[in-house]
GROMACS .gro file of C-alpha atoms in nm:
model
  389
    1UNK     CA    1   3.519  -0.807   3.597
    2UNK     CA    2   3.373  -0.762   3.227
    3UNK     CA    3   3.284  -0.366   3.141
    4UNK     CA    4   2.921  -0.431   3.001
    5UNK     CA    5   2.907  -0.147   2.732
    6UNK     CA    6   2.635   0.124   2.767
    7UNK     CA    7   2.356   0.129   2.575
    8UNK     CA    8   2.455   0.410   2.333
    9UNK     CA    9   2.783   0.180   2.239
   10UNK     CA   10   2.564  -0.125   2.242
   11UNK     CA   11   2.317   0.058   1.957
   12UNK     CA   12   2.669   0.141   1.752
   13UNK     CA   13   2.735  -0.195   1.776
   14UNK     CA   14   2.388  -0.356   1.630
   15UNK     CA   15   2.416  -0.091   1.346
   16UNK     CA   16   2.765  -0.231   1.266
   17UNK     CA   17   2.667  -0.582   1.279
   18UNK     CA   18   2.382  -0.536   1.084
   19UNK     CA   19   2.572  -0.285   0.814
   20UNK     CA   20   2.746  -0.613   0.763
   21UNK     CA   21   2.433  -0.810   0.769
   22UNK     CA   22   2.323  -0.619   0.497
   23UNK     CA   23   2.665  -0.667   0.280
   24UNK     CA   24   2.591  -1.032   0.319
   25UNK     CA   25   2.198  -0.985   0.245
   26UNK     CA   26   2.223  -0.764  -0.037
   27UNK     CA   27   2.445  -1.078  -0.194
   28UNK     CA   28   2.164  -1.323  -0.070
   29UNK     CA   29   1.950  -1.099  -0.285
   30UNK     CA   30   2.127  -1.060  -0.579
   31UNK     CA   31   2.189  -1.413  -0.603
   32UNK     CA   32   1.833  -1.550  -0.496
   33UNK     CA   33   1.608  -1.340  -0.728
   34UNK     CA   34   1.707  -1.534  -1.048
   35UNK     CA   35   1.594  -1.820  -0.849
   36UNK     CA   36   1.357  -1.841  -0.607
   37UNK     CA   37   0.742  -1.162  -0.514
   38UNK     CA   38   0.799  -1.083  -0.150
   39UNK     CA   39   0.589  -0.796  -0.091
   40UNK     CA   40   0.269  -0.725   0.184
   41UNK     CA   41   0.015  -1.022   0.121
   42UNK     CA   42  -0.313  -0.758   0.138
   43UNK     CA   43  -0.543  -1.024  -0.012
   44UNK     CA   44  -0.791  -1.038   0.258
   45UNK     CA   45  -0.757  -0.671   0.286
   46UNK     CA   46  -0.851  -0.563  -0.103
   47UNK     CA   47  -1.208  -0.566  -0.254
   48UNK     CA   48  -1.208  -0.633  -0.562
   49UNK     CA   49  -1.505  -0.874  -0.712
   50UNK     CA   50  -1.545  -1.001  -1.018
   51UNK     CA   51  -1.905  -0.991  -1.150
   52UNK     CA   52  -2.066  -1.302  -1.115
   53UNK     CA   53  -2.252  -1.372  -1.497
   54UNK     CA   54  -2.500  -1.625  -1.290
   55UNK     CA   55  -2.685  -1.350  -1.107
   56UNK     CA   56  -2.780  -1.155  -1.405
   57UNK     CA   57  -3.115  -0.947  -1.323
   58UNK     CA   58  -3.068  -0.989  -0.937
   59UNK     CA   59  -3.016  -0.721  -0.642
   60UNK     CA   60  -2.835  -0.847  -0.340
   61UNK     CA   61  -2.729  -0.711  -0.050
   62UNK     CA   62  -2.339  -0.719   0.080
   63UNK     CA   63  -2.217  -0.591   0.394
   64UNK     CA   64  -1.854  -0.527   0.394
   65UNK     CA   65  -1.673  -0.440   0.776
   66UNK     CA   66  -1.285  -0.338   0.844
   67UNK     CA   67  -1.216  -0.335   1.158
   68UNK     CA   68  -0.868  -0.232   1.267
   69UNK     CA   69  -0.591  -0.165   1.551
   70UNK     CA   70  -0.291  -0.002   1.370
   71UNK     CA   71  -0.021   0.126   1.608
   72UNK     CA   72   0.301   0.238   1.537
   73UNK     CA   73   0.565   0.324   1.793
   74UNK     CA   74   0.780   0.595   1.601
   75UNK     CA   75   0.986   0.856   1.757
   76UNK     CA   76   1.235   1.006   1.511
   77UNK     CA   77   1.193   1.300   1.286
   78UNK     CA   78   1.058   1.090   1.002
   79UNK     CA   79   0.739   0.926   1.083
   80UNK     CA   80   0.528   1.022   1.319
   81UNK     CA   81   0.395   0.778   1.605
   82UNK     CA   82  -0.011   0.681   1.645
   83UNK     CA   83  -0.256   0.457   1.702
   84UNK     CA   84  -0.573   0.401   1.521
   85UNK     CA   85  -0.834   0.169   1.666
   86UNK     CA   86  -1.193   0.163   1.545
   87UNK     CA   87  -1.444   0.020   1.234
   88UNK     CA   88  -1.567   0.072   0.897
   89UNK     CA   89  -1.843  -0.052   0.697
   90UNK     CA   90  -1.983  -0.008   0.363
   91UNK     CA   91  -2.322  -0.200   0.314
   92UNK     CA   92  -2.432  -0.146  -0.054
   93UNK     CA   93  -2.710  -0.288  -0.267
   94UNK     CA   94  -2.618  -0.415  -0.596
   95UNK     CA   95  -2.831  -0.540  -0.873
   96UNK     CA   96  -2.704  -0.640  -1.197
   97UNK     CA   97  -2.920  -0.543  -1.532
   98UNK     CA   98  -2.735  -0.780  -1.741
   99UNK     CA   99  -2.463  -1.027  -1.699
  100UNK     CA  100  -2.134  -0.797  -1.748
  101UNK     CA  101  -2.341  -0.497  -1.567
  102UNK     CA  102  -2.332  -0.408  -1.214
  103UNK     CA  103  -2.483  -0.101  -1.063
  104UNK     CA  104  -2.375  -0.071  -0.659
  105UNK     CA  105  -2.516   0.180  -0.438
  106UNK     CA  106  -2.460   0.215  -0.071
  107UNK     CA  107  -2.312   0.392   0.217
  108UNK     CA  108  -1.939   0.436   0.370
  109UNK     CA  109  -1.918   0.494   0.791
  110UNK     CA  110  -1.608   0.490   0.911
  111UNK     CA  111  -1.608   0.493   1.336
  112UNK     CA  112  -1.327   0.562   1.575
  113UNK     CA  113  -1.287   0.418   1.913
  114UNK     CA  114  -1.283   0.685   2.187
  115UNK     CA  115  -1.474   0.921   1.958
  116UNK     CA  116  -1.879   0.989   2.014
  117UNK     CA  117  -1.899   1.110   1.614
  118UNK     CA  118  -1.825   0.922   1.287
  119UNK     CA  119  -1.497   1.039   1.136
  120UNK     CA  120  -1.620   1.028   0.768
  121UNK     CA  121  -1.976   0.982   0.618
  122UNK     CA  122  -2.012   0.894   0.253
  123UNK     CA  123  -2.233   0.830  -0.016
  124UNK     CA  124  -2.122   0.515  -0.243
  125UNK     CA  125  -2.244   0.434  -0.621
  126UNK     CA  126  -2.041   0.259  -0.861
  127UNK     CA  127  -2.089   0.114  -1.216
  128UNK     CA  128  -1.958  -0.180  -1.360
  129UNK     CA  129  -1.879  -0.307  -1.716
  130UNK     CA  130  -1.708  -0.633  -1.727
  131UNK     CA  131  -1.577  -0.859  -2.073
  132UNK     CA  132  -1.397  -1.168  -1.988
  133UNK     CA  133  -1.087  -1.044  -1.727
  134UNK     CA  134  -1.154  -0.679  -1.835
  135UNK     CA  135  -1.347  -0.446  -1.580
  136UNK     CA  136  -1.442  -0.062  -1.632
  137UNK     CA  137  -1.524   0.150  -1.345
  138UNK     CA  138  -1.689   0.460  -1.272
  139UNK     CA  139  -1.741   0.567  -0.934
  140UNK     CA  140  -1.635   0.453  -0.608
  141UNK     CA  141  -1.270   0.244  -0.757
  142UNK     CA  142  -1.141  -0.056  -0.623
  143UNK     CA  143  -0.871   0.147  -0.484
  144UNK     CA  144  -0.600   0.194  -0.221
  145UNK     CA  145  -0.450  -0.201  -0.170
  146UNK     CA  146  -0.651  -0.327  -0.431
  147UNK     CA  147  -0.365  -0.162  -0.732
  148UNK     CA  148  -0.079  -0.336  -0.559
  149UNK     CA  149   0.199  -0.063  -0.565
  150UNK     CA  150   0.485  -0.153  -0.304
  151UNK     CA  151   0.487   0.059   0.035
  152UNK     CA  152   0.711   0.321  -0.061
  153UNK     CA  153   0.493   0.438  -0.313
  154UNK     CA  154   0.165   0.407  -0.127
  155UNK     CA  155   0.105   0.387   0.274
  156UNK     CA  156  -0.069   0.076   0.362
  157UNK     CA  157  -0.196   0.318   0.640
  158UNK     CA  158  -0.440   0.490   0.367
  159UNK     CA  159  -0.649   0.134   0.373
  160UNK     CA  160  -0.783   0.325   0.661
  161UNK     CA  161  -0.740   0.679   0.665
  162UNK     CA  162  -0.768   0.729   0.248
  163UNK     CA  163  -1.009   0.418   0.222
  164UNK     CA  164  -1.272   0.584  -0.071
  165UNK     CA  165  -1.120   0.707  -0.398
  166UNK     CA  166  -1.344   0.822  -0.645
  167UNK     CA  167  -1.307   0.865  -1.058
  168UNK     CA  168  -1.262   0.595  -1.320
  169UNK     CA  169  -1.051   0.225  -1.318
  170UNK     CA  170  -0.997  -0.041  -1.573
  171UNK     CA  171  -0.844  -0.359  -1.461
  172UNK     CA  172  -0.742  -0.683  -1.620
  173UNK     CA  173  -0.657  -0.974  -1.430
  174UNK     CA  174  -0.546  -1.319  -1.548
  175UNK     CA  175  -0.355  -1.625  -1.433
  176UNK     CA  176  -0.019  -1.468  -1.623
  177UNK     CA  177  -0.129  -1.069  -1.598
  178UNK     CA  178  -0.226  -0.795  -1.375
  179UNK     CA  179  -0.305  -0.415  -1.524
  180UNK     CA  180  -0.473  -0.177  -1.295
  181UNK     CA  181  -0.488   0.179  -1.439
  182UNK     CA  182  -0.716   0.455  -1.241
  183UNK     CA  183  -0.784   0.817  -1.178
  184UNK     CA  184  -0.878   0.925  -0.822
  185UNK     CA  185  -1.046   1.262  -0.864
  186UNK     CA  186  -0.913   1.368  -0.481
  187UNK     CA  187  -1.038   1.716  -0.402
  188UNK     CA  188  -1.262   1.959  -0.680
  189UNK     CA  189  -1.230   2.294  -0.711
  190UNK     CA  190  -1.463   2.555  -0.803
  191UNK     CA  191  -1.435   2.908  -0.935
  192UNK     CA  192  -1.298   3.100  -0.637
  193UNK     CA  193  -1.207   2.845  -0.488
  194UNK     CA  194  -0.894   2.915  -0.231
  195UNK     CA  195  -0.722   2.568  -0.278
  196UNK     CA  196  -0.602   2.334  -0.567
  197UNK     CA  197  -0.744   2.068  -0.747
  198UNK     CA  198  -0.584   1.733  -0.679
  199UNK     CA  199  -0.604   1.420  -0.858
  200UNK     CA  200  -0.369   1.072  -0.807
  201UNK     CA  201  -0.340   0.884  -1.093
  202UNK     CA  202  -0.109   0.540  -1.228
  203UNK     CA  203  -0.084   0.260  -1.331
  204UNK     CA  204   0.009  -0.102  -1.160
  205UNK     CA  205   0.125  -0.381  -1.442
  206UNK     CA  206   0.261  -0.731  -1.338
  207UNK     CA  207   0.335  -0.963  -1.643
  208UNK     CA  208   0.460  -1.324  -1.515
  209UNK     CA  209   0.738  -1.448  -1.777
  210UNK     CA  210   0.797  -1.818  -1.687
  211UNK     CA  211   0.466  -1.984  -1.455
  212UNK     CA  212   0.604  -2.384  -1.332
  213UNK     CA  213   0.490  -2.591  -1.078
  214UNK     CA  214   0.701  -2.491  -0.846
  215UNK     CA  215   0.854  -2.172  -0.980
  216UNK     CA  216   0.754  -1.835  -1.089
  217UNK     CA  217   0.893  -1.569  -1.262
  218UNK     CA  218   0.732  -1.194  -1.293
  219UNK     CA  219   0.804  -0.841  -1.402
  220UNK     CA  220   0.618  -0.574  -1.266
  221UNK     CA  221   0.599  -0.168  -1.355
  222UNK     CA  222   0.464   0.089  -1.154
  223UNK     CA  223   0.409   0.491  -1.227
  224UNK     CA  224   0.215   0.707  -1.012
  225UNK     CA  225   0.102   1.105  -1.042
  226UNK     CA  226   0.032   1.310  -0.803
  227UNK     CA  227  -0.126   1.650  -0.946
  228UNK     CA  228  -0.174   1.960  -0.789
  229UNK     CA  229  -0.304   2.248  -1.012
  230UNK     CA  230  -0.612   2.409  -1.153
  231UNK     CA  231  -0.682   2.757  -1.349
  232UNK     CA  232  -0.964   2.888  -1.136
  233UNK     CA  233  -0.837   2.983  -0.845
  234UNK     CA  234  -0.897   3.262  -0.634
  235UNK     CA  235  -0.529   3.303  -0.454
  236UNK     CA  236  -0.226   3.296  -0.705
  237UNK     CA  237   0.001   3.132  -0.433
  238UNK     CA  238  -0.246   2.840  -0.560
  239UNK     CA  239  -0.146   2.877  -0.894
  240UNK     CA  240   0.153   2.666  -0.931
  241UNK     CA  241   0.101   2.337  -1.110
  242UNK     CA  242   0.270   2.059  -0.917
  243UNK     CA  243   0.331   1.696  -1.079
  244UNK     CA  244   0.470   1.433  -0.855
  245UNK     CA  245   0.618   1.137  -1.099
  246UNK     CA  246   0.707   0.813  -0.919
  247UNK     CA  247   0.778   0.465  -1.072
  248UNK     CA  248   0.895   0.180  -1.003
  249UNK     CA  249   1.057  -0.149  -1.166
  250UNK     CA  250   1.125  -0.458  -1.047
  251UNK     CA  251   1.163  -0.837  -1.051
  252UNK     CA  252   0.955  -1.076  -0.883
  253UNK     CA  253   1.027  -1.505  -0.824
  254UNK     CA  254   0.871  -1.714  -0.657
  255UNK     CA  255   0.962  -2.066  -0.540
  256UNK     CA  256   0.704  -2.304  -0.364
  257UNK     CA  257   0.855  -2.640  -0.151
  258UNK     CA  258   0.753  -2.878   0.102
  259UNK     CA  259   0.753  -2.938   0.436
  260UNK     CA  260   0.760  -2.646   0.723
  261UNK     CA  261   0.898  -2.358   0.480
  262UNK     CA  262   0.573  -2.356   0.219
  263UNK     CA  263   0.695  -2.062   0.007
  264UNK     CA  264   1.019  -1.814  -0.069
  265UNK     CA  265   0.971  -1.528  -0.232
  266UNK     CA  266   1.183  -1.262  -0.327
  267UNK     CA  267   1.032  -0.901  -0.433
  268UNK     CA  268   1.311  -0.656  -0.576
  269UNK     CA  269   1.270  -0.267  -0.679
  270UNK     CA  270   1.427  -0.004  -0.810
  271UNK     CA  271   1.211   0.317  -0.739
  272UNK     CA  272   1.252   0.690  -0.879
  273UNK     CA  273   1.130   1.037  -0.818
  274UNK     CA  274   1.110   1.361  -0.983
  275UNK     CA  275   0.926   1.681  -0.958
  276UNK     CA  276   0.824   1.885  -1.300
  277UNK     CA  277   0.818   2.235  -1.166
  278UNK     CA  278   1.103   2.274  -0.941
  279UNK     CA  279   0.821   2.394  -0.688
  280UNK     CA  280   0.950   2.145  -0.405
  281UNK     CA  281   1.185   2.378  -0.191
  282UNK     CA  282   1.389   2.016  -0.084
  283UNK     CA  283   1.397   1.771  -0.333
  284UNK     CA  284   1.337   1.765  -0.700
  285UNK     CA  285   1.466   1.391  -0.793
  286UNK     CA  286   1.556   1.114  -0.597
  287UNK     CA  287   1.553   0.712  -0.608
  288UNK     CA  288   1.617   0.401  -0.397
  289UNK     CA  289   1.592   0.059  -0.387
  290UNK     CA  290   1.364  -0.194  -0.198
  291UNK     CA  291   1.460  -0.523  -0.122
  292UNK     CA  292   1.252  -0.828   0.028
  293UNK     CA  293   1.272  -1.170   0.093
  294UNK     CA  294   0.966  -1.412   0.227
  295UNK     CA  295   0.948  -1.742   0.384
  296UNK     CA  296   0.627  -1.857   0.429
  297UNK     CA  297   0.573  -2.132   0.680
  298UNK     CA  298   0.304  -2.346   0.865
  299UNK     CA  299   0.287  -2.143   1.180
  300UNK     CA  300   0.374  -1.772   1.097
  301UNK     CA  301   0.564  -1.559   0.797
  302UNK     CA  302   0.855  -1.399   0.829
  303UNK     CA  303   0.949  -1.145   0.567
  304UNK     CA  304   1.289  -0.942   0.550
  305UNK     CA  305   1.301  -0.626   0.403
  306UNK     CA  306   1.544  -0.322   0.311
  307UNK     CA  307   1.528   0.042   0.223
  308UNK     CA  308   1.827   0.263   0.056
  309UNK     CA  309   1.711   0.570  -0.101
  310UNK     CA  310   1.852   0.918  -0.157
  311UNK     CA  311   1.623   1.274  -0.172
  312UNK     CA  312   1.317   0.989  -0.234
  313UNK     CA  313   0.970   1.127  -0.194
  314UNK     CA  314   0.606   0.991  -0.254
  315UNK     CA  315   0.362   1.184  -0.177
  316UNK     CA  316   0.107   0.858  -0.142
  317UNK     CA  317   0.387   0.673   0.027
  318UNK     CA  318   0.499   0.555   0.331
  319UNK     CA  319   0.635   0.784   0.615
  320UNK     CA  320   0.911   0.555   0.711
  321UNK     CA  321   1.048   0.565   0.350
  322UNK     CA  322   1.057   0.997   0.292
  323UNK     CA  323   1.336   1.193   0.290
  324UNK     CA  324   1.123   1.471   0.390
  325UNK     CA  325   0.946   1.455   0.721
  326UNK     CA  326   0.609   1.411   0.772
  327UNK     CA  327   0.601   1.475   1.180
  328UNK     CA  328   0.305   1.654   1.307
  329UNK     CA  329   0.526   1.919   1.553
  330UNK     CA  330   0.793   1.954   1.350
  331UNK     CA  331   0.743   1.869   0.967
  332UNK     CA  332   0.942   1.864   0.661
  333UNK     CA  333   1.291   1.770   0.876
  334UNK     CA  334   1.510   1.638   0.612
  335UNK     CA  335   1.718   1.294   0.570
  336UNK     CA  336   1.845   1.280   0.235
  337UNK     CA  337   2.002   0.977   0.301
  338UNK     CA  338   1.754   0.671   0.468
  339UNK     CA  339   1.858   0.285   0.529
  340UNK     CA  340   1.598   0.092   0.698
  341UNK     CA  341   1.623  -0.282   0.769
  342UNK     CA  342   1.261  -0.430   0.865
  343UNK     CA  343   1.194  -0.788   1.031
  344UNK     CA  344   0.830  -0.852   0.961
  345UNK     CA  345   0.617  -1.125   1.120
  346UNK     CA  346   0.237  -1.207   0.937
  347UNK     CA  347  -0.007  -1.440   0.971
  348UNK     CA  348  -0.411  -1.415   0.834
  349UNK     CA  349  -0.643  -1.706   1.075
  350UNK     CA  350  -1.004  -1.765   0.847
  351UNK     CA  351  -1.238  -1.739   1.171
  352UNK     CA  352  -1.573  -1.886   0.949
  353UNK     CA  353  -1.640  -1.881   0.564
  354UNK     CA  354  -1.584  -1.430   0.490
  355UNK     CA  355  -1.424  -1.377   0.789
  356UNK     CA  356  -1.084  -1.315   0.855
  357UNK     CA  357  -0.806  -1.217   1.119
  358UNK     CA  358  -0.464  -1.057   0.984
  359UNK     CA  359  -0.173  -0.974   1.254
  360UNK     CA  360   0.107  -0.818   1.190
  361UNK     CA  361   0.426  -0.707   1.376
  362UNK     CA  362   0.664  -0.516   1.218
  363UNK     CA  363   0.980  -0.442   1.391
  364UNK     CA  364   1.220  -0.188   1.221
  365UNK     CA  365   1.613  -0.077   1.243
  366UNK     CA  366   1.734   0.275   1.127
  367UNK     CA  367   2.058   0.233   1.048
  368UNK     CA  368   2.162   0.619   0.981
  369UNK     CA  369   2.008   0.681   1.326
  370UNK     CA  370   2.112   0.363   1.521
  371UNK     CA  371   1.752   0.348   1.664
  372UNK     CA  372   1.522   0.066   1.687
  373UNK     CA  373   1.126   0.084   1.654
  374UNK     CA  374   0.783  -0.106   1.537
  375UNK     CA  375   0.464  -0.094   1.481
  376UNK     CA  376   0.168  -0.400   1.534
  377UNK     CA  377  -0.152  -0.436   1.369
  378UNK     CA  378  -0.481  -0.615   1.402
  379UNK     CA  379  -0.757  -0.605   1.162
  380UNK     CA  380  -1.057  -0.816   1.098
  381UNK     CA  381  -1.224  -0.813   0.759
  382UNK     CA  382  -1.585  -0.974   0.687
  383UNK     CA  383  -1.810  -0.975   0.363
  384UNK     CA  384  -2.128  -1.124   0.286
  385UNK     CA  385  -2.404  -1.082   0.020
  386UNK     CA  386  -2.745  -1.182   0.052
  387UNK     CA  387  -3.002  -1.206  -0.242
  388UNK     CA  388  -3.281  -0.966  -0.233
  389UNK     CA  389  -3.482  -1.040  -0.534
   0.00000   0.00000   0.00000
């Protein structure tokens, strides 16, 4: 009779079969980004418009929804495990006093399922100055997904719970470029006040070196600050000025083809931290790598993705990818050390003309911790303007 191992010795096993996997992927890599941009597709999820020249001295009305079922099945000391299920809208008048102008003014709800209140209320206005693929903001920004840092460096998770960011923006997008700079004023302080000022701030620049047919070649740069500070506090525990520097750089290609596989697409960082104060009792530095490779195809797509990284922290970021933990019942558990392998499976359905469907499951292996978990979302996005006057 075979001995069927037990399931602890069957988990040793997968991590040792995919620790090789990796050897062999990490080569795949290597060799496949001079050839053939693998990160999230968000595009249905972002907001960004240009303004439209043609409606000069016109209000409209647009009515923007989100609705979403994020749940992620998480049980080590990393990340913590959740669900959120529920809707957000944001209708918003917006008339346009001359062709490059826009002046937006409206009203952000955001509604969860299985609770009688709103979770968040707030006011929108936003002005815009656009010349030719250049836009200035001041206001409500075009933020979260819309600045295109990679998940380490910002949660995909904040598209719902961080949604609004207010300050200033100025974008340029073109066929070869992509520059989004931004403050997000996050939390003002006051003379008095018992808590500090915060303020996230970056920069997101993709330049595209060699544009074919069939082939694409890009380089992007990323840098993000997270500052914590202020002079007019009341406590002096609140006193310490706190600068979170992350970047990131990378290499993008892209190689289209025909038949079932559409699209490959490999997406490869380099990522660093560091900490200017020596406040952070853990982890001053740290870096790691991100990896990912994309097939798109006629039915579903299937993106492969990996995560090495040593003392890395983001405050922005994603759980999974901290070193320090962000668990509600025990936080700030350390893993200097994390290697994640993700098998991700996404496909966006266009229900009518504004109106789309985006599933994702995303299936995950630990490979320090020989565990196995996922998460699955569901979110359906809709925008529509209507003229006014």
């Amino acid at each position: 009779m075979v001995k069927l191992p037990n399931f602890q010795q069957f988990k040793v096993l997968c991590s040792q079969m995919f620790r090789r996997f990796f050897q062999i992927l990490l080569a795949l890599f290597l060799f496949t980004a001079q050839y053939c941009f693998a990160q999230l597709n968000n595009t249905h999820l972002e907001t960004f418009q240009h303004i439209d020249s043609t409606k000069n001295q016109q209000l409209y009305f647009q009515f923007n929804s989100f609705s979403f079922l994020k749940n992620n099945e998480y049980f080590g000391k990393i990340a913590d495990g959740f669900t959120l299920f529920g809707n957000q809208f944001s209708p918003k008048f917006i008339y346009q006093p001359a062709p490059n102008v826009s002046i937006e003014a409206g009203i952000y709800a955001w509604k969860d399922f299985g609770n009688d209140k709103f979770t968040s209320v707030k006011p929108i206005f936003t002005i815009k100055v656009q010349k030719d693929s250049s836009q200035f903001l001041f206001g409500n920004l075009d933020g979260q997904l819309n600045h295109h840092l990679v998940e380490p460096m910002l949660n995909f998770e904040r598209v719902i719970l961080n949604r609004q960011e207010f300050g200033i923006q100025y974008t340029k997008r073109t066929s070869k470029t992509f520059f989004d700079s931004w403050i997000d004023w996050q939390q003002m302080i006051y003379k008095g006040s018992d808590f500090q000022e915060k303020i996230f701030a970056g920069f997101s620049w993709n330049k595209r070196l060699i544009q074919h047919k069939n082939f694409r070649l890009s380089l992007p740069v990323q840098l993000t600050l997270q500052h914590h500070g202020g002079q007019i506090t009341s406590s002096k525990d609140t006193n310490q000025v706190v600068t979170y520097t992350n970047v990131a750089l990378g290499v993008e290609a892209e190689l289209k083809t025909e038949g079932f596989f559409q699209r490959f697409k490999t997406q490869n960082y380099w990522l660093g931290y560091r900490q200017n104060s020596g406040y952070n009792p853990y982890f001053s530095e740290g870096s790691g790598i991100y990896l990912n490779l994309l097939a798109e195809t006629k039915v579903i797509n299937l993106m492969l993705s990996y995560w090495q990284s040593s003392g890395f922290f983001a405050e922005a970021g994603g759980d999974l990818y901290q070193s320090i933990g962000r668990v509600y019942r025990n936080p700030n558990q350390l893993e200097k050390e994390r290697k994640l392998l993700f098998f991700r499976f996404m496909k966006d359905w266009k229900l009518i003309d504004n109106l789309w469907l985006t599933f994702r499951f995303e299936p995950y292996f630990d490979l320090n911790n020989h565990s196995f978990e996922h998460s699955e979302g569901l979110f359906l996005t809709y925008r529509q303007g209507f003229k006014v006057k």
